[in-house]
Amino acid sequence: MTATPEVSASVDPNVLTAVLDGKWAGVRRAIRAEMADTRFRDACDLDVEQHRAQVLDQLHELARSGRPRLGFSPEYGGGGDIGGSLTSFEMLAFGDLSLMVKAGVQWGLFGGAVQLLGTAEHHERYLRPIMDLELPGCFAMTETGHGSDVQHLRTTATYDPGTQEFVINTPDQAARKDYIGNAARDGRMAVVFAQLITEGGSRGVHAFLVPIRDERGRPCAGVRISDCGRKAGLNGVDNGRLVFDEVRVPRTALLNQYGDVAPDGTYSSPIDSDNRRFFTMLGTLIRGRVSVAGSAGSATKRALAIAVRYGETRRQFWHPDGHEVAILDYLAHQRCLLPALATSYALHFAQEELVDALDELQSGGSYDEHRQRELESRAAGIKAVATWHATSTIQAAREACGGAGYLAENLLPVLKADTDVFTTFEGDNTVLLQLVAKGLLTSYRDHFEDLGTMATARFVAEQFVGAVIERTAARKVIERLVDAAPGRDDEDALFDRGWQLKLFEDREEHLLDGVARRLRRAASDDTDPFRVFNDAQDHVLHAARAHIDRVVLEAFVAGIDRCGDAGARALLERVCDLYVMANVEADRAWFLEHGRLSASRAKAVVAAVNDLCQELRPQARTLVDAFAIPEQFLAAPMLSEEP
Amino acid sequence: MTATPEVSASVDPNVLTAVLDGKWAGVRRAIRAEMADTRFRDACDLDVEQHRAQVLDQLHELARSGRPRLGFSPEYGGGGDIGGSLTSFEMLAFGDLSLMVKAGVQWGLFGGAVQLLGTAEHHERYLRPIMDLELPGCFAMTETGHGSDVQHLRTTATYDPGTQEFVINTPDQAARKDYIGNAARDGRMAVVFAQLITEGGSRGVHAFLVPIRDERGRPCAGVRISDCGRKAGLNGVDNGRLVFDEVRVPRTALLNQYGDVAPDGTYSSPIDSDNRRFFTMLGTLIRGRVSVAGSAGSATKRALAIAVRYGETRRQFWHPDGHEVAILDYLAHQRCLLPALATSYALHFAQEELVDALDELQSGGSYDEHRQRELESRAAGIKAVATWHATSTIQAAREACGGAGYLAENLLPVLKADTDVFTTFEGDNTVLLQLVAKGLLTSYRDHFEDLGTMATARFVAEQFVGAVIERTAARKVIERLVDAAPGRDDEDALFDRGWQLKLFEDREEHLLDGVARRLRRAASDDTDPFRVFNDAQDHVLHAARAHIDRVVLEAFVAGIDRCGDAGARALLERVCDLYVMANVEADRAWFLEHGRLSASRAKAVVAAVNDLCQELRPQARTLVDAFAIPEQFLAAPMLSEEP
């Protein structure tokens, strides 16, 4: 029935850990050791202010470790290791997610903006104090009225040539900066995104360094700061609101990598199109999205590790043999956890590949726009898929632990609450998937205008020639497998990796072609183009999802191909089978509707998920142990109680 | 294309409210008015102890209103209105869910156990102080080691004829009572479920009244009480743990409706079989499950009302016409909220019908075992479906409100956290659905033994003759519609209610027959019967789910049939269409695999969901306003901010 070898009874989790740890194994090991320290403990029964204080202390601890320097240029004392830096955020997310987010705000978003949007003067002046946390900062992009549509932010930065200053202003309530991490309590400075107005016109959104508090922590003149208050989770992060009443900052406060204003007010930029410049600047956000995807992965692994351990020890109802059955022996329980576990493995490899690609691209000197766009799109898509996976899996893990899982002491409630906003921040998932589809439909070419609908529709109409599958991972391995795949009707095909890869490719191509056909109408018909685009929205999202699923599968296949240990490899092959079968099962209506699966083949897919769940059940503990999560983050009392 | 009349542009929400309010409209209106009082405000920014104190105050306020008397016998000052009592719990759930749960513990579980498992002496002595909250109590069933499998609880109550006392004892850590509401802080007495041991043997689980605190609130001798601490939500309820060290209670502490011990230790019961007696006692729990289902419904309505209002006011991205688009105008957003809204309508009618049936059964003097079993099963199934619906819908509502939805002030985080345990308490949903399947497979006949697997398998093998569809709601209407339904291949069938009803019936029958066939093997084969049952578990759960879906649809159809207003009726017909289409869409792989839908018909179902979403979009606000939720529970700042 299966093309892959039998899974042996015992695989050493450490061997699997080495496979998972991959290229940045050193960073992973170092952070694991560091985080085993009780100083990095979870927040337990702290109120909001205590939690914020604890997280700030931990943040200083991190700064002292020097690790936050990893992602910055060596020129200014940084480590120049972008991949290592992203991996360190991912690992941090095994612990209190408030710390990960606060670190992400300080070093990823705030520091990243200064590094990537600023120029030498900004780097010299600010990077060291940012790395050392002497200058805690904010990333003030989102406004109350505009979150997804950041191109239409309403904060203004009007240049005054008389004083050579920018005047930062919040015109109304909807334009206040909202949900800004580090703003309510600790931030001293903010990178503020605002419409740059000079020479009597707007040049679109640019970023400005604006002091928000003085050295004694009092709000600066003209800056009104308020607190977003309690949130569902992440209460160790001080999110706040910022309102600017004609705040003046010097001309040099403009982070002028992609656009500058001369003393007399003349605007200049290496990129002519306002839209294109804006999206090039936004492209620098990619690290944030990559980090959220990685962190979602770590939190999901932690929830799965807890739930699998509980499922092995918790027993309920009697077997006819006279023993109480471990709940993980029930098929329904396996179905809750094991396909999710397989998906976590798949996403792990996709994440690693994404980090690797980004590291390669940003470490190399030359700018490859096509690759940059492809990476932005992939980061957006993997962020969406990984965070939705986190939301549903952590929910399933909570339910799988019953009433015990509802108690704060057993960790799952906090994981659920903290990760809940991951589907929203760094880009709403639905908007991100549309971005993915747009990139695919336009082959990442130019015209990266707004995230709205019309530009896409028109552009697709003009340029789309058909879905082109660009393979990202270990191209040769994938091609070899696909070429050797049996035909669609072959009875044994289900477990053939090449056949599976082709199935995923084919779904993506078909969906993309269909979307393109529908969108062309938007440009050619008399019908309302918004209507055409909107009517196709579920189709667009499905196409994007199918693309990411294919990218994830290819990464998994490439990861297995790199695995040298035969036992570990055989186990991973099975996990990959479960990932594929569960994915196809969830979408099998589509495969049936489009003649890709017969009814009997579709039923065989459902049966395969059941079989694989039962086959992998004895390996579940090994699979979660391989994540090598520091034990203090798994210390749920329900796991240590006597039976 | 459609068999139902056009939906008119404006339906008065008040007319819809009257339809929804149904039989207990008076109770609903009274509680709405009462809860509009700020004394019943939500908990905002309270710590655990403040929240507990506020909820206790509110509970006393409720007691003073006299409403908790509704469900008790008039003989002892009660209102004798079981349906009204259940409806009042449902309405209470528009507000702070901690209050609903605490009220449910006091009057539903604790008071209900005394009323239904006790006899005259208990009633005379305890019902009044329970109703008036002079005697706050607990319902101590769940133990750390046994939650779902309550038949195997390990607390013992050993009769000592020498002193005519029961000795209540917790043999080990796993047998401590856990998650017990009202235990950590306020309870004075507990109904403790324990294995009754007399005459040297065990007679199964019985309930005992055990004082746990004295009049000054100190734990009684031999009772160790601890606090479960912070939970994901419901922190206004003081859940605790109880350990009994050989605590002696008088012989009369046994709630002896279904089993009694004479002074000399002789056991007697009107029900011979220990198993059957136990499940008869458990049957009294049905009110709790009905209340949880209703409360889940109220919380879901509240989340939908908030998200729909936000979706109408929140605008993002520009329409080519030059206005910003309200996010509820996007198809993807509609798909997040409107099918869920339609399902909430469907479940509302199913809930009302369930309450009505229970009221009728329990108010009538005679005991009809078949009807009782059918109701227990239906309550279990609707509880499972309604609470999973709550979990997914409240999650979707949070995501639909983006970052604003993550702030506590905007109410959704609390709703999510509070309802999260609904899928677990009063019966784990997966276990409950198995119970539903078991009832269907055995036609609710006898043998209600354990919830385990073997008894079912054997019994099915002996007795199952084929799925029999018992129609619950407005039998005649349903039959007329089904009889008039067009054939399977009729192009227009999709929107024919009779065809839809037949589709649901047919799915249920086919699934049940299939399960029965598989389970018969468990009894006849040499194979491990646990294995046979376990391999079929997903099939069993699907069958149960299909049954409940059919029951819900029939209730919706019957509810529409009772609606006199033409405009409201036309709107409800469309909402019902959306419920059906979304339900079929989600399960369409099954319909395709089993030849119930052709590929093109299945695609038409997907298209129908899209069309109905867009058609109902203008009615969304009316549909949520019709829930008539007191405004203070919708007062999210994000809804009142200037655009």
mmCIF file of C-alpha atoms in Angstrom, chain A residues 312-587:
data_model
loop_
_atom_site.group_PDB
_atom_site.id
_atom_site.type_symbol
_atom_site.label_atom_id
_atom_site.label_comp_id
_atom_site.label_asym_id
_atom_site.label_seq_id
_atom_site.Cartn_x
_atom_site.Cartn_y
_atom_site.Cartn_z
ATOM 1 C CA GLU A 312 -0.451 9.741 26.811
ATOM 2 C CA THR A 313 -0.957 9.954 30.565
ATOM 3 C CA ARG A 314 -4.644 10.797 30.807
ATOM 4 C CA ARG A 315 -6.813 7.684 30.787
ATOM 5 C CA GLN A 316 -10.578 7.483 30.481
ATOM 6 C CA PHE A 317 -13.000 4.596 30.020
ATOM 7 C CA TRP A 318 -12.095 0.965 30.316
ATOM 8 C CA HIS A 319 -10.775 -1.352 27.663
ATOM 9 C CA PRO A 320 -12.360 -4.828 27.633
ATOM 10 C CA ASP A 321 -8.900 -6.078 28.613
ATOM 11 C CA GLY A 322 -9.323 -4.343 31.934
ATOM 12 C CA HIS A 323 -7.154 -1.263 31.639
ATOM 13 C CA GLU A 324 -8.159 2.356 31.269
ATOM 14 C CA VAL A 325 -7.481 3.637 27.793
ATOM 15 C CA ALA A 326 -5.010 6.502 27.281
ATOM 16 C CA ILE A 327 -7.021 9.141 25.499
ATOM 17 C CA LEU A 328 -4.435 9.432 22.728
ATOM 18 C CA ASP A 329 -5.361 5.871 21.809
ATOM 19 C CA TYR A 330 -8.781 7.057 20.642
ATOM 20 C CA LEU A 331 -8.967 7.780 16.954
ATOM 21 C CA ALA A 332 -10.931 10.999 17.496
ATOM 22 C CA HIS A 333 -8.228 12.265 19.817
ATOM 23 C CA GLN A 334 -5.484 11.318 17.372
ATOM 24 C CA ARG A 335 -7.349 13.157 14.644
ATOM 25 C CA CYS A 336 -7.417 16.292 16.809
ATOM 26 C CA LEU A 337 -3.683 16.317 17.359
ATOM 27 C CA LEU A 338 -1.655 14.234 14.921
ATOM 28 C CA PRO A 339 -2.527 15.838 11.567
ATOM 29 C CA ALA A 340 -1.831 19.178 13.270
ATOM 30 C CA LEU A 341 1.498 17.817 14.456
ATOM 31 C CA ALA A 342 2.334 16.714 10.921
ATOM 32 C CA THR A 343 1.428 20.173 9.653
ATOM 33 C CA SER A 344 3.695 21.724 12.278
ATOM 34 C CA TYR A 345 6.540 19.618 10.916
ATOM 35 C CA ALA A 346 5.753 20.697 7.370
ATOM 36 C CA LEU A 347 5.606 24.350 8.348
ATOM 37 C CA HIS A 348 8.853 24.025 10.256
ATOM 38 C CA PHE A 349 10.712 23.092 7.104
ATOM 39 C CA ALA A 350 8.952 25.789 5.094
ATOM 40 C CA GLN A 351 9.894 28.339 7.728
ATOM 41 C CA GLU A 352 13.517 27.273 7.734
ATOM 42 C CA GLU A 353 13.671 27.518 3.978
ATOM 43 C CA LEU A 354 12.089 30.966 4.082
ATOM 44 C CA VAL A 355 14.603 32.182 6.663
ATOM 45 C CA ASP A 356 17.418 30.726 4.615
ATOM 46 C CA ALA A 357 16.229 32.407 1.427
ATOM 47 C CA LEU A 358 15.780 35.741 3.139
ATOM 48 C CA ASP A 359 19.184 35.469 4.762
ATOM 49 C CA GLU A 360 20.768 34.749 1.399
ATOM 50 C CA LEU A 361 18.972 37.562 -0.357
ATOM 51 C CA GLN A 362 19.541 40.242 2.269
ATOM 52 C CA SER A 363 23.096 39.209 3.037
ATOM 53 C CA GLY A 364 24.073 39.365 -0.606
ATOM 54 C CA GLY A 365 24.827 42.869 -1.761
ATOM 55 C CA SER A 366 22.810 42.968 -4.957
ATOM 56 C CA TYR A 367 19.102 43.654 -5.000
ATOM 57 C CA ASP A 368 17.059 41.139 -6.998
ATOM 58 C CA GLU A 369 13.586 42.580 -7.266
ATOM 59 C CA HIS A 370 11.900 39.439 -8.528
ATOM 60 C CA ARG A 371 13.346 37.356 -5.703
ATOM 61 C CA GLN A 372 12.509 40.049 -3.190
ATOM 62 C CA ARG A 373 8.888 40.096 -4.335
ATOM 63 C CA GLU A 374 8.656 36.332 -4.344
ATOM 64 C CA LEU A 375 10.013 36.243 -0.809
ATOM 65 C CA GLU A 376 7.630 38.953 0.376
ATOM 66 C CA SER A 377 4.766 36.978 -1.034
ATOM 67 C CA ARG A 378 5.979 33.724 0.452
ATOM 68 C CA ALA A 379 6.512 35.339 3.854
ATOM 69 C CA ALA A 380 3.005 36.772 3.736
ATOM 70 C CA GLY A 381 1.500 33.419 2.806
ATOM 71 C CA ILE A 382 3.437 31.355 5.307
ATOM 72 C CA LYS A 383 2.614 33.898 8.005
ATOM 73 C CA ALA A 384 -1.093 33.499 7.212
ATOM 74 C CA VAL A 385 -1.051 29.715 7.083
ATOM 75 C CA ALA A 386 1.191 29.303 10.128
ATOM 76 C CA THR A 387 -0.834 31.651 12.321
ATOM 77 C CA TRP A 388 -4.195 30.137 11.380
ATOM 78 C CA HIS A 389 -2.635 26.771 12.083
ATOM 79 C CA ALA A 390 -1.564 28.087 15.480
ATOM 80 C CA THR A 391 -5.047 29.359 16.282
ATOM 81 C CA SER A 392 -6.794 26.121 15.394
ATOM 82 C CA THR A 393 -4.157 23.797 16.846
ATOM 83 C CA ILE A 394 -3.803 25.557 20.180
ATOM 84 C CA GLN A 395 -7.601 25.554 20.403
ATOM 85 C CA ALA A 396 -7.641 21.818 19.688
ATOM 86 C CA ALA A 397 -4.892 21.271 22.252
ATOM 87 C CA ARG A 398 -6.898 23.088 24.908
ATOM 88 C CA GLU A 399 -9.978 21.005 24.184
ATOM 89 C CA ALA A 400 -7.871 17.852 24.125
ATOM 90 C CA CYS A 401 -6.840 18.575 27.705
ATOM 91 C CA GLY A 402 -10.415 19.071 28.912
ATOM 92 C CA GLY A 403 -11.073 20.995 32.100
ATOM 93 C CA ALA A 404 -7.398 20.802 33.045
ATOM 94 C CA GLY A 405 -6.563 22.614 29.838
ATOM 95 C CA TYR A 406 -8.786 25.498 30.929
ATOM 96 C CA LEU A 407 -6.725 26.234 34.041
ATOM 97 C CA ALA A 408 -4.094 28.941 33.637
ATOM 98 C CA GLU A 409 -1.542 26.818 35.503
ATOM 99 C CA ASN A 410 -1.635 24.331 32.641
ATOM 100 C CA LEU A 411 -0.324 26.919 30.178
ATOM 101 C CA LEU A 412 -2.696 26.419 27.262
ATOM 102 C CA PRO A 413 -5.025 29.354 28.078
ATOM 103 C CA VAL A 414 -2.118 31.772 27.932
ATOM 104 C CA LEU A 415 -0.819 30.266 24.700
ATOM 105 C CA LYS A 416 -4.257 30.594 23.150
ATOM 106 C CA ALA A 417 -4.792 34.159 24.282
ATOM 107 C CA ASP A 418 -1.292 35.346 23.404
ATOM 108 C CA THR A 419 -1.262 33.914 19.879
ATOM 109 C CA ASP A 420 -4.793 34.959 19.033
ATOM 110 C CA VAL A 421 -3.692 38.255 17.486
ATOM 111 C CA PHE A 422 -1.037 36.595 15.314
ATOM 112 C CA THR A 423 -3.637 36.169 12.559
ATOM 113 C CA THR A 424 -4.111 39.950 12.637
ATOM 114 C CA PHE A 425 -0.856 41.727 13.375
ATOM 115 C CA GLU A 426 1.923 42.139 10.827
ATOM 116 C CA GLY A 427 -0.886 41.944 8.298
ATOM 117 C CA ASP A 428 -4.396 40.531 8.467
ATOM 118 C CA ASN A 429 -4.243 36.983 7.117
ATOM 119 C CA THR A 430 -6.981 37.438 4.544
ATOM 120 C CA VAL A 431 -5.293 40.540 3.171
ATOM 121 C CA LEU A 432 -1.970 38.712 3.121
ATOM 122 C CA LEU A 433 -3.357 35.798 1.141
ATOM 123 C CA GLN A 434 -4.719 38.264 -1.400
ATOM 124 C CA LEU A 435 -1.234 39.678 -1.642
ATOM 125 C CA VAL A 436 0.060 36.176 -2.361
ATOM 126 C CA ALA A 437 -2.495 35.666 -5.120
ATOM 127 C CA LYS A 438 -1.676 39.031 -6.578
ATOM 128 C CA GLY A 439 2.003 38.202 -6.699
ATOM 129 C CA LEU A 440 1.308 34.927 -8.453
ATOM 130 C CA LEU A 441 -1.074 36.458 -10.946
ATOM 131 C CA THR A 442 1.340 39.204 -11.863
ATOM 132 C CA SER A 443 4.457 37.058 -11.598
ATOM 133 C CA TYR A 444 5.764 39.528 -9.026
ATOM 134 C CA ARG A 445 6.283 42.091 -11.735
ATOM 135 C CA ASP A 446 6.012 45.764 -11.067
ATOM 136 C CA HIS A 447 2.657 47.405 -10.511
ATOM 137 C CA PHE A 448 2.730 46.568 -6.851
ATOM 138 C CA GLU A 449 0.313 49.348 -6.352
ATOM 139 C CA ASP A 450 -2.321 49.214 -3.736
ATOM 140 C CA LEU A 451 -3.684 46.145 -2.070
ATOM 141 C CA GLY A 452 -7.074 47.007 -3.440
ATOM 142 C CA THR A 453 -8.734 45.287 -6.223
ATOM 143 C CA MET A 454 -8.777 47.296 -9.392
ATOM 144 C CA ALA A 455 -5.110 47.429 -10.102
ATOM 145 C CA THR A 456 -4.907 43.680 -9.800
ATOM 146 C CA ALA A 457 -7.869 43.054 -12.015
ATOM 147 C CA ARG A 458 -6.586 45.330 -14.739
ATOM 148 C CA PHE A 459 -3.079 44.063 -14.471
ATOM 149 C CA VAL A 460 -4.121 40.438 -14.590
ATOM 150 C CA ALA A 461 -6.148 41.187 -17.656
ATOM 151 C CA GLU A 462 -3.140 42.653 -19.381
ATOM 152 C CA GLN A 463 -0.361 40.398 -18.328
ATOM 153 C CA PHE A 464 -1.399 37.022 -16.997
ATOM 154 C CA VAL A 465 -0.475 34.223 -19.327
ATOM 155 C CA GLY A 466 -1.029 31.226 -17.117
ATOM 156 C CA ALA A 467 0.120 29.920 -13.787
ATOM 157 C CA VAL A 468 3.806 29.196 -13.705
ATOM 158 C CA ILE A 469 4.981 26.910 -10.975
ATOM 159 C CA GLU A 470 8.241 28.225 -9.610
ATOM 160 C CA ARG A 471 9.805 25.606 -7.434
ATOM 161 C CA THR A 472 11.520 26.998 -4.409
ATOM 162 C CA ALA A 473 13.042 24.084 -2.578
ATOM 163 C CA ALA A 474 15.566 21.542 -3.717
ATOM 164 C CA ARG A 475 14.301 21.859 -7.242
ATOM 165 C CA LYS A 476 16.042 18.719 -8.480
ATOM 166 C CA VAL A 477 14.665 16.354 -5.881
ATOM 167 C CA ILE A 478 11.139 17.588 -6.531
ATOM 168 C CA GLU A 479 11.519 17.297 -10.282
ATOM 169 C CA ARG A 480 12.867 13.781 -10.016
ATOM 170 C CA LEU A 481 9.938 12.715 -7.831
ATOM 171 C CA VAL A 482 7.358 14.394 -10.020
ATOM 172 C CA ASP A 483 8.801 12.888 -13.177
ATOM 173 C CA ALA A 484 8.707 9.401 -11.691
ATOM 174 C CA ALA A 485 5.136 9.760 -10.399
ATOM 175 C CA PRO A 486 2.552 7.183 -11.446
ATOM 176 C CA GLY A 487 -0.507 8.218 -13.427
ATOM 177 C CA ARG A 488 -3.593 9.680 -11.872
ATOM 178 C CA ASP A 489 -5.483 6.417 -11.786
ATOM 179 C CA ASP A 490 -2.734 4.228 -10.441
ATOM 180 C CA GLU A 491 -4.087 2.437 -7.371
ATOM 181 C CA ASP A 492 -0.885 2.804 -5.396
ATOM 182 C CA ALA A 493 -0.409 6.451 -6.210
ATOM 183 C CA LEU A 494 -1.784 7.849 -2.967
ATOM 184 C CA PHE A 495 1.482 7.407 -1.094
ATOM 185 C CA ASP A 496 3.794 8.216 -3.944
ATOM 186 C CA ARG A 497 5.499 11.495 -3.127
ATOM 187 C CA GLY A 498 5.789 12.496 -6.767
ATOM 188 C CA TRP A 499 2.081 11.904 -7.301
ATOM 189 C CA GLN A 500 1.311 13.958 -4.206
ATOM 190 C CA LEU A 501 3.530 16.795 -5.397
ATOM 191 C CA LYS A 502 1.823 16.744 -8.771
ATOM 192 C CA LEU A 503 -1.578 16.801 -7.111
ATOM 193 C CA PHE A 504 -0.631 19.938 -5.185
ATOM 194 C CA GLU A 505 0.890 21.582 -8.265
ATOM 195 C CA ASP A 506 -2.072 20.770 -10.390
ATOM 196 C CA ARG A 507 -4.515 22.214 -7.845
ATOM 197 C CA GLU A 508 -2.544 25.423 -7.690
ATOM 198 C CA GLU A 509 -2.322 25.795 -11.453
ATOM 199 C CA HIS A 510 -5.965 25.081 -12.014
ATOM 200 C CA LEU A 511 -7.092 27.513 -9.321
ATOM 201 C CA LEU A 512 -4.814 30.282 -10.542
ATOM 202 C CA ASP A 513 -5.849 29.867 -14.150
ATOM 203 C CA GLY A 514 -9.474 30.018 -13.096
ATOM 204 C CA VAL A 515 -8.993 33.148 -11.039
ATOM 205 C CA ALA A 516 -7.175 34.840 -13.895
ATOM 206 C CA ARG A 517 -9.996 33.994 -16.262
ATOM 207 C CA ARG A 518 -12.538 35.505 -13.913
ATOM 208 C CA LEU A 519 -10.538 38.641 -13.227
ATOM 209 C CA ARG A 520 -9.964 39.338 -16.908
ATOM 210 C CA ARG A 521 -13.661 39.967 -17.096
ATOM 211 C CA ALA A 522 -13.244 42.810 -14.617
ATOM 212 C CA ALA A 523 -11.263 44.723 -17.175
ATOM 213 C CA SER A 524 -13.177 43.726 -20.274
ATOM 214 C CA ASP A 525 -16.801 43.670 -19.172
ATOM 215 C CA ASP A 526 -19.088 46.536 -18.499
ATOM 216 C CA THR A 527 -19.817 45.030 -15.136
ATOM 217 C CA ASP A 528 -18.671 46.727 -11.959
ATOM 218 C CA PRO A 529 -15.046 45.592 -11.607
ATOM 219 C CA PHE A 530 -15.275 45.661 -7.809
ATOM 220 C CA ARG A 531 -18.136 43.227 -8.086
ATOM 221 C CA VAL A 532 -16.167 40.874 -10.335
ATOM 222 C CA PHE A 533 -13.209 40.898 -7.980
ATOM 223 C CA ASN A 534 -15.330 40.566 -4.875
ATOM 224 C CA ASP A 535 -17.363 37.705 -6.287
ATOM 225 C CA ALA A 536 -14.119 35.847 -6.900
ATOM 226 C CA GLN A 537 -12.628 36.552 -3.495
ATOM 227 C CA ASP A 538 -13.052 33.048 -2.088
ATOM 228 C CA HIS A 539 -11.556 31.658 -5.269
ATOM 229 C CA VAL A 540 -8.596 34.049 -4.974
ATOM 230 C CA LEU A 541 -7.979 33.022 -1.365
ATOM 231 C CA HIS A 542 -8.194 29.353 -2.238
ATOM 232 C CA ALA A 543 -5.631 29.806 -5.011
ATOM 233 C CA ALA A 544 -3.237 31.556 -2.643
ATOM 234 C CA ARG A 545 -3.716 28.858 -0.070
ATOM 235 C CA ALA A 546 -3.066 26.119 -2.618
ATOM 236 C CA HIS A 547 0.144 27.872 -3.610
ATOM 237 C CA ILE A 548 1.401 28.046 -0.048
ATOM 238 C CA ASP A 549 0.414 24.426 0.573
ATOM 239 C CA ARG A 550 2.536 23.428 -2.411
ATOM 240 C CA VAL A 551 5.494 25.518 -1.255
ATOM 241 C CA VAL A 552 5.215 23.976 2.210
ATOM 242 C CA LEU A 553 5.093 20.445 0.856
ATOM 243 C CA GLU A 554 8.129 21.030 -1.342
ATOM 244 C CA ALA A 555 10.039 22.365 1.640
ATOM 245 C CA PHE A 556 9.099 19.296 3.660
ATOM 246 C CA VAL A 557 10.223 16.988 0.858
ATOM 247 C CA ALA A 558 13.501 18.886 0.524
ATOM 248 C CA GLY A 559 14.013 18.722 4.291
ATOM 249 C CA ILE A 560 13.530 14.971 4.329
ATOM 250 C CA ASP A 561 15.968 14.681 1.456
ATOM 251 C CA ARG A 562 18.635 16.363 3.604
ATOM 252 C CA CYS A 563 18.072 13.892 6.456
ATOM 253 C CA GLY A 564 20.896 11.386 6.705
ATOM 254 C CA ASP A 565 19.563 9.098 9.434
ATOM 255 C CA ALA A 566 17.510 6.245 7.984
ATOM 256 C CA GLY A 567 15.206 5.823 10.984
ATOM 257 C CA ALA A 568 14.481 9.520 11.299
ATOM 258 C CA ARG A 569 13.956 9.732 7.588
ATOM 259 C CA ALA A 570 11.444 6.898 7.528
ATOM 260 C CA LEU A 571 9.521 8.555 10.347
ATOM 261 C CA LEU A 572 9.541 11.921 8.591
ATOM 262 C CA GLU A 573 8.281 10.292 5.394
ATOM 263 C CA ARG A 574 5.246 9.052 7.324
ATOM 264 C CA VAL A 575 4.693 12.414 8.937
ATOM 265 C CA CYS A 576 4.833 13.949 5.481
ATOM 266 C CA ASP A 577 2.268 11.417 4.252
ATOM 267 C CA LEU A 578 -0.034 12.455 7.077
ATOM 268 C CA TYR A 579 0.481 16.126 6.249
ATOM 269 C CA VAL A 580 -0.437 15.477 2.626
ATOM 270 C CA MET A 581 -3.391 13.199 3.336
ATOM 271 C CA ALA A 582 -4.890 15.540 5.937
ATOM 272 C CA ASN A 583 -4.455 18.482 3.596
ATOM 273 C CA VAL A 584 -6.079 16.647 0.705
ATOM 274 C CA GLU A 585 -8.826 15.347 2.991
ATOM 275 C CA ALA A 586 -9.741 18.857 4.085
ATOM 276 C CA ASP A 587 -9.924 20.026 0.493
#
